Amino acid sequence: MQDNSKRVKAIKKMKENTYQTHHLDRLAKPYFIWLLIFAVLPMLILFVLMFLDTEGLKLAGCHFTFSNFSSLLEKSVIMAFLNSLKYSILTTVICLFFGYLIAYYLHRSHFKNKYLILLLLVLPMWTNILLRIEALSNMFQAHNIITNMLGITGFNILGTDLAIILGMVFTYLPFVILPIYTSLEKIDPSLEEAALDLGMTDFKKFWTVIFPLTTSGMVSGAIMVLLPCLSGFAIPKILGAGNILLIGNIIEQDFSSMSYNIGSILAVVMLIIILGAITIVNKFDKEGETLL
């Protein structure tokens, strides 16, 4: 009798799980449809345009070709890609340094409302990025709202490397702080107590216990800064005053001038880099616990 009751309960549980799974699948269908239309379909179009010799989207008279890939060897494209690497790597290093300091200080502080401080750090991300960049553009000019109020003349750094780097750091720094803070919060305090009991100094405890356990947060934050810096075009276009081109600017110019085949090649190359970066994040943070 007991065996039969257990079987009945197991069958009921299996039916409930099957119903829940079927119900969730029905709820997920609109999302999959949206994903197919606005994500998968555009990528397929980009992939097709890579191999077509055509003006704009006119398919009449177009033919299959590999000659479009020669654009990857153009001097302007290579320079733009090198500039993108330079600015993105430099910005990522700066954001990791200051982001770790801020996250660690906040984690060690005795503030009662730590999440309120995190909210204040995240608040700028809730505003339109173009408005923030335009505001920075005004601040980087010799005559801006602050210098006019103080009656002085400031420094004009608009159109320089410094302006672009400062703009990227200001924009993407919160993307580093939050994952690192999350990884710090997940560290078991007993590990630090054990390190101190073994005679470690605070500095040695940090490098041997705390720092290795925050690797996943640092990798997640670094990827989330590196990718938008590598592929973005708004910051270098506005703060660089058109003097400095990144790969995102080249793609934007190609699509604006209806050179869709060349722009598609560069966009697909960036997409491959992004997918590779996501793979790296999944290896360090398989559960996605430190991602935004």
CSV table of C-alpha atoms in Angstrom, one decimal:
chain,number,residue,atom,x,y,z
A,1,MET,CA,0.0,0.0,0.0
A,2,GLN,CA,2.8,2.4,0.9
A,3,ASP,CA,4.5,1.7,-2.4
A,4,ASN,CA,1.3,2.4,-4.3
A,5,SER,CA,0.8,5.7,-2.5
A,6,LYS,CA,4.4,6.7,-3.3
A,7,ARG,CA,3.9,5.9,-6.9
A,8,VAL,CA,0.7,8.0,-7.0
A,9,LYS,CA,2.4,10.9,-5.4
A,10,ALA,CA,5.3,10.6,-7.9
A,11,ILE,CA,2.9,10.5,-10.8
A,12,LYS,CA,1.0,13.6,-9.5
A,13,LYS,CA,4.3,15.5,-9.1
A,14,MET,CA,5.4,14.6,-12.6
A,15,LYS,CA,2.1,15.8,-14.0
A,16,GLU,CA,2.4,19.1,-12.0
A,17,ASN,CA,6.0,19.6,-13.3
A,18,THR,CA,4.8,18.9,-16.8
A,19,TYR,CA,2.0,21.4,-16.5
A,20,GLN,CA,4.3,24.1,-15.1
A,21,THR,CA,6.8,23.5,-17.9
A,22,HIS,CA,4.1,23.7,-20.5
A,23,HIS,CA,2.7,26.8,-19.0
A,24,LEU,CA,6.2,28.5,-18.9
A,25,ASP,CA,6.8,27.5,-22.5
A,26,ARG,CA,3.5,29.3,-23.5
A,27,LEU,CA,4.6,32.4,-21.6
A,28,ALA,CA,8.0,32.3,-23.3
A,29,LYS,CA,6.7,32.1,-26.8
A,30,PRO,CA,6.2,35.9,-27.3
A,31,TYR,CA,9.8,36.5,-26.1
A,32,PHE,CA,11.1,33.9,-28.6
A,33,ILE,CA,9.1,35.6,-31.4
A,34,TRP,CA,10.5,39.0,-30.4
A,35,LEU,CA,14.0,37.5,-30.3
A,36,LEU,CA,13.7,36.0,-33.8
A,37,ILE,CA,12.3,39.2,-35.4
A,38,PHE,CA,14.6,41.8,-33.7
A,39,ALA,CA,17.8,39.8,-33.1
A,40,VAL,CA,18.1,36.7,-35.2
A,41,LEU,CA,16.6,38.1,-38.4
A,42,PRO,CA,18.8,41.3,-38.5
A,43,MET,CA,21.9,39.1,-37.9
A,44,LEU,CA,21.0,36.9,-40.8
A,45,ILE,CA,20.5,40.0,-43.0
A,46,LEU,CA,23.9,41.3,-42.0
A,47,PHE,CA,25.4,37.9,-42.8
A,48,VAL,CA,23.8,37.8,-46.3
A,49,LEU,CA,24.9,41.4,-47.1
A,50,MET,CA,28.5,40.5,-46.3
A,51,PHE,CA,28.7,38.5,-49.5
A,52,LEU,CA,26.7,40.8,-51.8
A,53,ASP,CA,27.9,43.5,-54.2
A,54,THR,CA,25.0,45.9,-54.1
A,55,GLU,CA,24.2,49.5,-53.6
A,56,GLY,CA,22.1,49.9,-50.5
A,57,LEU,CA,19.4,47.3,-50.3
A,58,LYS,CA,18.8,47.0,-54.0
A,59,LEU,CA,18.9,43.3,-54.8
A,60,ALA,CA,18.4,43.8,-58.6
A,61,GLY,CA,21.7,43.0,-60.4
A,62,CYS,CA,23.6,42.1,-57.2
A,63,HIS,CA,25.9,39.2,-57.2
A,64,PHE,CA,27.9,37.0,-54.7
A,65,THR,CA,31.4,38.2,-54.0
A,66,PHE,CA,34.2,37.9,-51.5
A,67,SER,CA,35.7,41.3,-52.5
A,68,ASN,CA,33.9,43.1,-49.6
A,69,PHE,CA,36.3,41.5,-47.2
A,70,SER,CA,39.2,43.5,-48.6
A,71,SER,CA,37.8,46.5,-46.6
A,72,LEU,CA,39.1,44.8,-43.4
A,73,LEU,CA,42.6,45.6,-44.7
A,74,GLU,CA,42.0,49.3,-45.4
A,75,LYS,CA,44.3,51.6,-43.4
A,76,SER,CA,41.4,53.6,-41.9
A,77,VAL,CA,39.7,50.5,-40.7
A,78,ILE,CA,42.9,49.1,-39.1
A,79,MET,CA,43.6,52.4,-37.4
A,80,ALA,CA,40.0,52.6,-36.1
A,81,PHE,CA,40.3,49.1,-34.7
A,82,LEU,CA,43.6,49.9,-33.1
A,83,ASN,CA,42.1,53.1,-31.6
A,84,SER,CA,39.1,51.1,-30.3
A,85,LEU,CA,41.5,48.6,-28.7
A,86,LYS,CA,43.6,51.3,-27.1
A,87,TYR,CA,40.7,53.3,-25.6
A,88,SER,CA,38.7,50.2,-24.5
A,89,ILE,CA,41.6,48.5,-22.8
A,90,LEU,CA,42.8,51.7,-21.1
A,91,THR,CA,39.3,52.5,-20.0
A,92,THR,CA,38.8,49.0,-18.7
A,93,VAL,CA,42.0,49.1,-16.6
A,94,ILE,CA,41.1,52.5,-15.1
A,95,CYS,CA,37.5,51.4,-14.3
A,96,LEU,CA,38.8,48.2,-12.7
A,97,PHE,CA,41.2,50.1,-10.5
A,98,PHE,CA,38.8,52.8,-9.3
A,99,GLY,CA,35.8,50.4,-9.4
A,100,TYR,CA,37.6,47.9,-7.1
A,101,LEU,CA,38.6,50.7,-4.7
A,102,ILE,CA,35.1,52.0,-4.5
A,103,ALA,CA,33.4,48.6,-4.2
A,104,TYR,CA,35.9,47.4,-1.5
A,105,TYR,CA,35.6,50.6,0.5
A,106,LEU,CA,31.8,50.4,0.4
A,107,HIS,CA,31.9,46.7,1.3
A,108,ARG,CA,34.2,47.4,4.3
A,109,SER,CA,32.3,50.6,5.4
A,110,HIS,CA,29.8,50.6,8.3
A,111,PHE,CA,27.2,52.6,6.4
A,112,LYS,CA,23.7,51.5,7.3
A,113,ASN,CA,22.3,52.1,3.8
A,114,LYS,CA,25.0,50.6,1.5
A,115,TYR,CA,22.4,49.9,-1.2
A,116,LEU,CA,21.3,53.5,-1.2
A,117,ILE,CA,24.9,54.5,-2.0
A,118,LEU,CA,24.9,51.9,-4.8
A,119,LEU,CA,21.7,53.4,-6.0
A,120,LEU,CA,23.3,56.8,-6.2
A,121,LEU,CA,26.2,55.3,-8.2
A,122,VAL,CA,23.8,53.7,-10.6
A,123,LEU,CA,21.4,56.7,-11.0
A,124,PRO,CA,23.5,58.3,-13.9
A,125,MET,CA,22.9,55.1,-15.9
A,126,TRP,CA,19.2,55.7,-15.8
A,127,THR,CA,19.5,58.9,-17.7
A,128,ASN,CA,19.9,59.0,-21.5
A,129,ILE,CA,23.5,58.4,-22.4
A,130,LEU,CA,23.5,61.0,-25.2
A,131,LEU,CA,22.4,63.7,-22.6
A,132,ARG,CA,25.2,62.7,-20.3
A,133,ILE,CA,27.8,62.8,-23.1
A,134,GLU,CA,26.5,66.2,-24.3
A,135,ALA,CA,26.8,67.5,-20.7
A,136,LEU,CA,30.4,66.3,-20.6
A,137,SER,CA,31.0,67.9,-23.9
A,138,ASN,CA,30.0,71.2,-22.4
A,139,MET,CA,32.2,70.6,-19.3
A,140,PHE,CA,35.2,69.9,-21.4
A,141,GLN,CA,35.1,73.2,-23.2
A,142,ALA,CA,37.0,76.3,-22.0
A,143,HIS,CA,33.8,78.2,-21.4
A,144,ASN,CA,31.2,76.0,-19.6
A,145,ILE,CA,28.5,76.4,-17.0
A,146,ILE,CA,31.0,76.2,-14.1
A,147,THR,CA,33.7,78.5,-15.5
A,148,ASN,CA,31.0,81.0,-16.4
A,149,MET,CA,29.6,81.0,-12.9
A,150,LEU,CA,33.1,81.4,-11.4
A,151,GLY,CA,34.2,84.0,-14.0
A,152,ILE,CA,37.2,82.1,-15.1
A,153,THR,CA,38.5,80.3,-18.2
A,154,GLY,CA,38.9,76.6,-18.1
A,155,PHE,CA,40.8,74.1,-20.3
A,156,ASN,CA,39.4,73.0,-23.6
A,157,ILE,CA,40.1,69.2,-23.9
A,158,LEU,CA,37.3,68.5,-26.3
A,159,GLY,CA,38.5,66.4,-29.3
A,160,THR,CA,41.5,64.9,-27.4
A,161,ASP,CA,42.3,61.4,-26.1
A,162,LEU,CA,41.7,62.6,-22.6
A,163,ALA,CA,38.2,63.7,-23.3
A,164,ILE,CA,37.3,60.3,-24.8
A,165,ILE,CA,38.8,58.3,-21.9
A,166,LEU,CA,37.2,60.5,-19.3
A,167,GLY,CA,33.9,60.2,-21.0
A,168,MET,CA,34.1,56.4,-21.2
A,169,VAL,CA,35.2,56.0,-17.6
A,170,PHE,CA,32.4,58.3,-16.4
A,171,THR,CA,29.8,56.4,-18.4
A,172,TYR,CA,30.9,52.8,-17.7
A,173,LEU,CA,32.4,52.9,-14.2
A,174,PRO,CA,29.2,51.6,-12.5
A,175,PHE,CA,29.3,48.5,-14.7
A,176,VAL,CA,32.5,47.5,-12.8
A,177,ILE,CA,31.5,48.6,-9.3
A,178,LEU,CA,28.3,46.5,-9.1
A,179,PRO,CA,29.8,43.0,-10.1
A,180,ILE,CA,32.8,43.5,-7.8
A,181,TYR,CA,30.6,44.6,-4.9
A,182,THR,CA,28.4,41.5,-5.5
A,183,SER,CA,31.4,39.2,-5.4
A,184,LEU,CA,32.7,40.8,-2.2
A,185,GLU,CA,29.4,40.4,-0.5
A,186,LYS,CA,29.4,36.6,-1.4
A,187,ILE,CA,32.7,36.0,0.5
A,188,ASP,CA,32.2,34.0,3.7
A,189,PRO,CA,33.5,36.1,6.6
A,190,SER,CA,34.8,32.9,8.3
A,191,LEU,CA,37.5,32.7,5.5
A,192,GLU,CA,38.9,36.0,6.5
A,193,GLU,CA,38.8,35.1,10.2
A,194,ALA,CA,40.6,31.9,9.4
A,195,ALA,CA,43.3,33.8,7.5
A,196,LEU,CA,43.9,36.1,10.4
A,197,ASP,CA,44.0,33.1,12.8
A,198,LEU,CA,46.8,31.7,10.7
A,199,GLY,CA,48.8,34.8,11.2
A,200,MET,CA,48.3,36.6,7.9
A,201,THR,CA,48.5,40.3,7.8
A,202,ASP,CA,45.6,42.4,6.4
A,203,PHE,CA,47.6,42.9,3.1
A,204,LYS,CA,48.4,39.2,2.7
A,205,LYS,CA,44.8,38.2,3.6
A,206,PHE,CA,43.6,40.5,0.8
A,207,TRP,CA,45.9,39.1,-1.9
A,208,THR,CA,45.6,35.4,-0.9
A,209,VAL,CA,41.9,35.2,0.1
A,210,ILE,CA,39.8,38.2,-0.9
A,211,PHE,CA,41.3,39.1,-4.3
A,212,PRO,CA,41.1,35.6,-5.9
A,213,LEU,CA,37.5,35.2,-4.8
A,214,THR,CA,36.5,38.4,-6.6
A,215,THR,CA,37.9,37.3,-10.0
A,216,SER,CA,34.5,36.5,-11.4
A,217,GLY,CA,33.2,40.0,-10.6
A,218,MET,CA,36.3,41.6,-12.1
A,219,VAL,CA,36.0,39.6,-15.3
A,220,SER,CA,32.3,40.3,-15.6
A,221,GLY,CA,32.8,44.0,-15.0
A,222,ALA,CA,35.8,44.2,-17.4
A,223,ILE,CA,33.8,42.6,-20.2
A,224,MET,CA,30.8,44.9,-19.6
A,225,VAL,CA,33.1,47.9,-20.0
A,226,LEU,CA,35.3,46.6,-22.7
A,227,LEU,CA,32.6,45.6,-25.2
A,228,PRO,CA,30.6,48.9,-25.3
A,229,CYS,CA,33.9,50.9,-25.4
A,230,LEU,CA,35.1,48.7,-28.3
A,231,SER,CA,31.9,49.0,-30.3
A,232,GLY,CA,30.5,52.4,-29.3
A,233,PHE,CA,30.4,55.4,-31.5
A,234,ALA,CA,28.6,58.2,-29.6
A,235,ILE,CA,31.3,59.0,-27.1
A,236,PRO,CA,34.2,59.4,-29.7
A,237,LYS,CA,31.9,61.2,-32.1
A,238,ILE,CA,30.8,63.8,-29.6
A,239,LEU,CA,33.8,64.1,-27.2
A,240,GLY,CA,36.3,63.4,-29.9
A,241,ALA,CA,34.8,66.2,-32.0
A,242,GLY,CA,35.2,64.0,-35.1
A,243,ASN,CA,39.0,64.0,-34.8
A,244,ILE,CA,39.3,60.4,-33.6
A,245,LEU,CA,37.6,57.4,-35.3
A,246,LEU,CA,36.8,54.2,-33.6
A,247,ILE,CA,35.5,51.0,-35.3
A,248,GLY,CA,32.0,51.9,-34.1
A,249,ASN,CA,32.3,55.2,-36.0
A,250,ILE,CA,33.3,53.4,-39.2
A,251,ILE,CA,30.3,51.1,-38.9
A,252,GLU,CA,28.0,54.1,-38.3
A,253,GLN,CA,29.4,56.0,-41.3
A,254,ASP,CA,29.0,52.9,-43.5
A,255,PHE,CA,25.4,52.4,-42.7
A,256,SER,CA,24.6,56.2,-42.9
A,257,SER,CA,26.1,56.2,-46.4
A,258,MET,CA,24.2,53.0,-47.3
A,259,SER,CA,27.4,51.0,-47.6
A,260,TYR,CA,25.6,48.1,-46.0
A,261,ASN,CA,27.9,45.4,-47.2
A,262,ILE,CA,31.0,46.9,-45.7
A,263,GLY,CA,29.2,47.9,-42.5
A,264,SER,CA,27.8,44.4,-42.2
A,265,ILE,CA,31.3,42.8,-42.4
A,266,LEU,CA,32.6,45.1,-39.6
A,267,ALA,CA,29.4,44.5,-37.5
A,268,VAL,CA,29.7,40.7,-37.8
A,269,VAL,CA,33.4,40.9,-36.8
A,270,MET,CA,32.3,42.9,-33.7
A,271,LEU,CA,29.6,40.4,-33.0
A,272,ILE,CA,32.1,37.5,-33.1
A,273,ILE,CA,34.2,39.4,-30.6
A,274,ILE,CA,31.2,40.0,-28.3
A,275,LEU,CA,30.2,36.3,-28.5
A,276,GLY,CA,33.8,35.3,-27.6
A,277,ALA,CA,33.7,37.7,-24.6
A,278,ILE,CA,30.4,36.3,-23.4
A,279,THR,CA,32.0,32.8,-23.6
A,280,ILE,CA,34.8,34.0,-21.3
A,281,VAL,CA,32.3,35.4,-18.8
A,282,ASN,CA,30.4,32.1,-18.7
A,283,LYS,CA,33.6,30.3,-17.9
A,284,PHE,CA,34.4,32.5,-14.9
A,285,ASP,CA,30.8,33.1,-13.8
A,286,LYS,CA,28.7,30.1,-14.9
A,287,GLU,CA,25.7,31.1,-12.9
A,288,GLY,CA,25.8,34.7,-13.9
A,289,GLU,CA,25.6,35.9,-10.3
A,290,THR,CA,27.9,38.9,-10.7
A,291,LEU,CA,26.4,40.2,-14.0
A,292,LEU,CA,24.1,43.2,-14.0
